[in-house]
Coordinates of C-alpha atoms and ligand atoms in Angstrom, one line a residue:
M977 CA 117.7 122.6 129.2
L978 CA 118.2 126.6 128.7
T979 CA 115.5 129.0 128.1
G980 CA 116.7 131.9 128.6
K981 CA 118.1 135.0 127.5
F982 CA 121.9 135.9 127.9
I983 CA 122.8 139.5 126.5
S984 CA 126.5 141.0 126.8
F985 CA 127.1 144.5 126.7
E986 CA 130.7 144.8 125.5
G987 CA 132.9 148.1 124.8
P988 CA 136.1 150.1 125.5
D989 CA 136.4 151.2 128.9
G990 CA 134.1 154.6 128.6
A991 CA 132.1 153.8 125.6
G992 CA 129.1 153.9 128.2
K993 CA 127.7 150.6 128.5
T994 CA 127.1 151.1 132.4
T995 CA 125.7 154.2 132.0
A996 CA 122.9 152.7 129.2
L997 CA 122.7 149.8 131.4
N998 CA 121.2 151.5 134.2
S999 CA 118.7 153.1 131.9
I1000 CA 118.1 150.0 129.8
V1001 CA 117.3 148.0 133.2
A1002 CA 114.9 150.9 134.4
D1003 CA 113.0 150.7 131.2
L1004 CA 113.2 146.9 131.5
T1005 CA 112.3 146.2 134.9
P1006 CA 108.6 147.1 134.4
Q1007 CA 107.9 144.7 132.1
L1008 CA 110.2 142.0 133.1
N1009 CA 110.1 142.2 136.7
D1010 CA 112.0 139.1 138.2
N1011 CA 112.9 137.6 135.4
L1012 CA 115.5 140.7 134.4
V1013 CA 118.8 139.7 136.2
V1014 CA 121.7 142.3 135.9
T1015 CA 125.4 141.6 136.4
R1016 CA 128.9 142.5 135.7
E1017 CA 131.9 141.3 134.6
P1018 CA 134.7 140.2 136.9
G1019 CA 132.3 139.8 139.8
G1020 CA 128.4 139.2 140.4
N1021 CA 129.3 137.1 143.4
R1022 CA 131.6 136.3 147.0
I1023 CA 134.8 134.7 145.2
S1024 CA 135.0 136.7 141.8
E1025 CA 134.3 139.7 143.3
A1026 CA 137.7 138.7 145.6
I1027 CA 139.3 137.8 142.2
R1028 CA 138.4 141.2 140.7
D1029 CA 139.7 143.3 143.8
I1030 CA 143.3 141.6 142.8
I1031 CA 142.9 142.2 138.8
L1032 CA 142.2 146.0 139.0
D1033 CA 144.3 146.8 142.3
R1034 CA 146.4 149.3 140.9
K1035 CA 149.5 147.9 143.1
N1036 CA 149.5 144.7 141.4
T1037 CA 152.0 146.1 139.1
E1038 CA 154.0 142.7 138.9
M1039 CA 151.2 140.6 137.6
D1040 CA 151.7 138.6 134.5
D1041 CA 149.9 138.7 131.5
R1042 CA 148.7 135.2 131.3
T1043 CA 148.2 135.5 135.3
E1044 CA 145.3 138.2 134.6
A1045 CA 143.8 136.2 131.7
L1046 CA 143.5 133.1 133.8
L1047 CA 142.1 135.1 136.8
Y1048 CA 139.6 136.8 134.7
A1049 CA 138.2 133.4 133.3
A1050 CA 138.3 131.8 136.7
A1051 CA 136.0 134.5 138.1
R1052 CA 134.2 134.1 134.4
R1053 CA 133.5 130.4 135.6
Q1054 CA 132.4 130.9 139.2
H1055 CA 129.9 133.8 137.7
I1056 CA 128.5 131.3 135.1
V1057 CA 127.7 128.4 137.8
E1058 CA 126.3 131.0 140.6
T1059 CA 124.5 133.6 138.5
I1060 CA 124.0 133.0 135.0
M1061 CA 123.5 129.5 134.4
P1062 CA 120.4 129.3 137.2
A1063 CA 119.2 132.6 135.9
L1064 CA 119.0 131.0 132.1
K1065 CA 117.8 127.8 133.3
S1066 CA 114.7 129.5 134.9
G1067 CA 114.0 131.3 131.8
K1068 CA 115.1 134.6 132.7
M1069 CA 116.9 137.3 130.5
V1070 CA 120.3 138.1 131.6
L1071 CA 122.3 141.4 131.2
C1072 CA 126.1 140.8 131.8
D1073 CA 128.4 143.9 131.8
R1074 CA 131.7 142.4 129.7
Y1075 CA 131.7 138.9 129.1
V1076 CA 134.6 136.5 127.0
D1077 CA 135.0 139.2 123.9
S1078 CA 136.3 141.5 126.7
S1079 CA 139.5 138.6 127.6
V1080 CA 139.5 138.0 123.8
A1081 CA 139.9 142.3 123.4
Y1082 CA 141.9 143.2 126.5
Q1083 CA 143.9 140.4 127.1
G1084 CA 144.2 138.7 123.7
A1085 CA 145.0 141.9 121.6
G1086 CA 145.6 144.5 124.2
R1087 CA 147.9 142.5 126.4
E1088 CA 149.3 140.8 123.0
I1089 CA 148.7 137.5 124.2
G1090 CA 146.9 136.1 121.4
V1091 CA 143.5 136.2 120.3
D1092 CA 143.3 132.5 119.8
E1093 CA 144.8 131.4 122.8
V1094 CA 142.8 133.6 125.3
Y1095 CA 139.8 132.4 123.2
Q1096 CA 140.6 128.8 123.5
M1097 CA 141.5 129.0 127.1
N1098 CA 138.1 130.8 127.5
L1099 CA 136.2 128.0 126.1
F1100 CA 137.3 125.8 129.1
A1101 CA 136.2 128.1 131.7
T1102 CA 132.6 128.9 130.0
A1103 CA 132.6 125.1 129.0
G1104 CA 131.2 126.6 125.3
L1105 CA 128.3 128.9 127.1
L1106 CA 128.2 132.3 124.5
P1107 CA 125.6 134.9 124.6
D1108 CA 122.7 135.2 123.0
L1109 CA 122.8 138.2 122.1
T1110 CA 126.3 140.9 122.6
I1111 CA 126.3 144.7 121.9
Y1112 CA 128.9 146.3 121.3
F1113 CA 129.3 149.6 121.8
D1114 CA 131.9 151.1 119.8
V1115 CA 134.1 154.2 120.6
P1116 CA 137.0 155.8 119.4
S1117 CA 139.9 155.3 122.0
E1118 CA 140.4 159.0 122.8
I1119 CA 137.0 159.5 123.3
G1120 CA 136.6 156.7 125.6
L1121 CA 139.6 157.8 127.4
R1122 CA 138.7 161.4 128.0
R1123 CA 135.0 160.4 129.4
I1124 CA 136.8 158.3 131.8
M1125 CA 139.4 160.9 133.0
T1126 CA 136.9 163.9 133.0
H1127 CA 134.0 162.4 134.1
R1128 CA 134.5 159.4 136.3
T1129 CA 135.2 160.0 140.0
D1130 CA 134.3 156.3 141.4
E1131 CA 137.5 153.8 139.7
I1132 CA 140.1 154.5 137.6
N1133 CA 141.9 151.2 137.6
R1134 CA 144.8 149.4 136.4
L1135 CA 143.7 148.7 132.7
D1136 CA 142.4 152.2 132.3
V1137 CA 145.8 153.7 132.8
E1138 CA 147.4 151.8 130.0
Q1139 CA 148.9 153.7 127.3
L1140 CA 146.5 154.8 124.3
S1141 CA 148.1 152.3 122.0
F1142 CA 146.6 149.5 124.3
H1143 CA 143.3 150.8 123.7
K1144 CA 143.4 150.8 120.1
R1145 CA 144.2 147.3 119.8
V1146 CA 141.8 146.5 121.9
R1147 CA 139.0 148.5 119.7
A1148 CA 140.4 146.6 116.6
S1149 CA 140.1 143.9 118.3
Y1150 CA 136.3 144.3 118.8
L1151 CA 135.5 145.5 115.5
K1152 CA 137.3 142.2 114.5
I1153 CA 135.2 139.8 116.6
A1154 CA 132.2 142.1 115.5
E1155 CA 132.7 141.5 111.9
Q1156 CA 133.5 137.5 112.3
N1157 CA 130.2 137.1 114.1
P1158 CA 127.6 138.9 112.8
Q1159 CA 124.7 136.9 113.7
R1160 CA 125.5 137.1 117.8
I1161 CA 127.2 140.4 118.0
Q1162 CA 125.6 144.0 117.1
V1163 CA 127.3 147.2 116.8
I1164 CA 126.2 150.3 118.4
D1165 CA 127.7 153.9 117.5
A1166 CA 128.5 154.7 121.1
T1167 CA 129.7 158.4 120.5
Q1168 CA 126.0 159.7 120.0
S1169 CA 124.2 160.9 123.1
K1170 CA 123.1 158.5 125.8
A1171 CA 119.6 158.9 124.8
K1172 CA 119.9 157.4 121.1
V1173 CA 122.5 155.0 122.6
V1174 CA 119.6 153.8 125.2
S1175 CA 117.2 153.6 122.5
D1176 CA 119.5 152.2 119.7
V1177 CA 120.2 149.0 122.1
E1178 CA 116.6 148.9 123.3
K1179 CA 115.5 148.7 119.9
I1180 CA 118.0 145.6 119.4
I1181 CA 116.9 144.1 122.3
Y1182 CA 113.4 143.9 121.6
Q1183 CA 114.0 142.9 118.2
A1184 CA 115.6 139.8 119.4
N1185 CA 113.1 138.7 121.8
K1186 CA 109.8 139.4 120.0
G1187 CA 107.1 137.9 122.6
L1188 CA 109.1 138.3 125.6
F1189 CA 107.8 141.6 125.7
N1190 CA 104.1 143.4 126.0
K1191 CA 103.0 145.6 123.0
S1192 CA 103.6 148.7 125.0
G1193 CA 107.3 147.9 125.5
E1194 CA 107.5 147.4 121.7
Ligands
ADP1452 N1 126.5 158.9 125.0 C1 127.4 159.3 125.8 N2 127.8 160.7 125.6 C2 128.6 161.2 126.6 N3 129.3 160.6 127.5 C3 129.1 159.2 128.0 C4 128.0 158.3 127.5 N4 127.8 157.7 127.8 C5 128.5 157.6 128.9 N5 129.2 158.5 129.1 C6 129.7 159.0 130.6 O1 130.9 158.3 130.3 C7 131.9 158.1 131.4 C8 132.0 156.9 131.3 O2 130.9 155.7 131.1 P1 130.9 154.6 131.1 O3 128.9 154.0 131.4 O4 131.1 154.5 132.9 O5 131.2 153.8 130.6 P2 131.6 152.1 130.6 O6 130.6 151.5 131.8 O7 131.5 151.3 128.7 O8 133.0 152.1 131.0 C9 130.6 158.4 132.4 O9 131.2 159.5 132.7 C10 129.3 158.8 131.5 O10 128.5 159.6 132.1
MG1453 MG1 131.0 150.7 133.5

């Protein structure tokens, strides 16, 4: 039986997910200690990281869209088995940077494979495991791309360099998924300052997990 809390962070590239996640982890760790597990997709273990390298390698220009979608799902499966399920089974809170909604938005809508096909294929990979809560960082594609191009120096990967129209399809798809899943997905205005984004997300997490935190965390 699962007793933990599974929270995914979603949104376009440059929305500020990783930046916010770092601050949130710093704020939550004193209260949750070992009961907080932070992880990212695709990756989190040896096999999934190897798959991640293949997906994001800019040399792999010949990669077929469905191959890409299957690789993401394969990496996700391994990540669930090695990281997410064990943590949830021992009652921990799992914060995951990207999950199934990313595949639906990027491969389903961005690559135009079809959102239903990609979702169905992911149901096989996940055996139906969805987050208890998803925070969606909403930002216009132009702003997200500008943030990546001007600020980020670590990695500009194969997906970042796609056309603006690709990123617009991704955002539109995310907004539709959020609209269709109002009980799971909370939308954050990610154009706000970093501090305001972090406080909005923390409010939602505290609200959804009353009892997990002591009073000082509220
Ligand atoms: N709220 C914000 N306002 C302005 N710039 C931001 C904000 N959040 C993040 N950034 C900057 O945008 C860039 C992308 O952020 P990042 O956290 O890597 O996005 P993501 O993980 O969603 O792709 C980074 O350089 C980061 O410093
Ligand atoms: Mg990131």
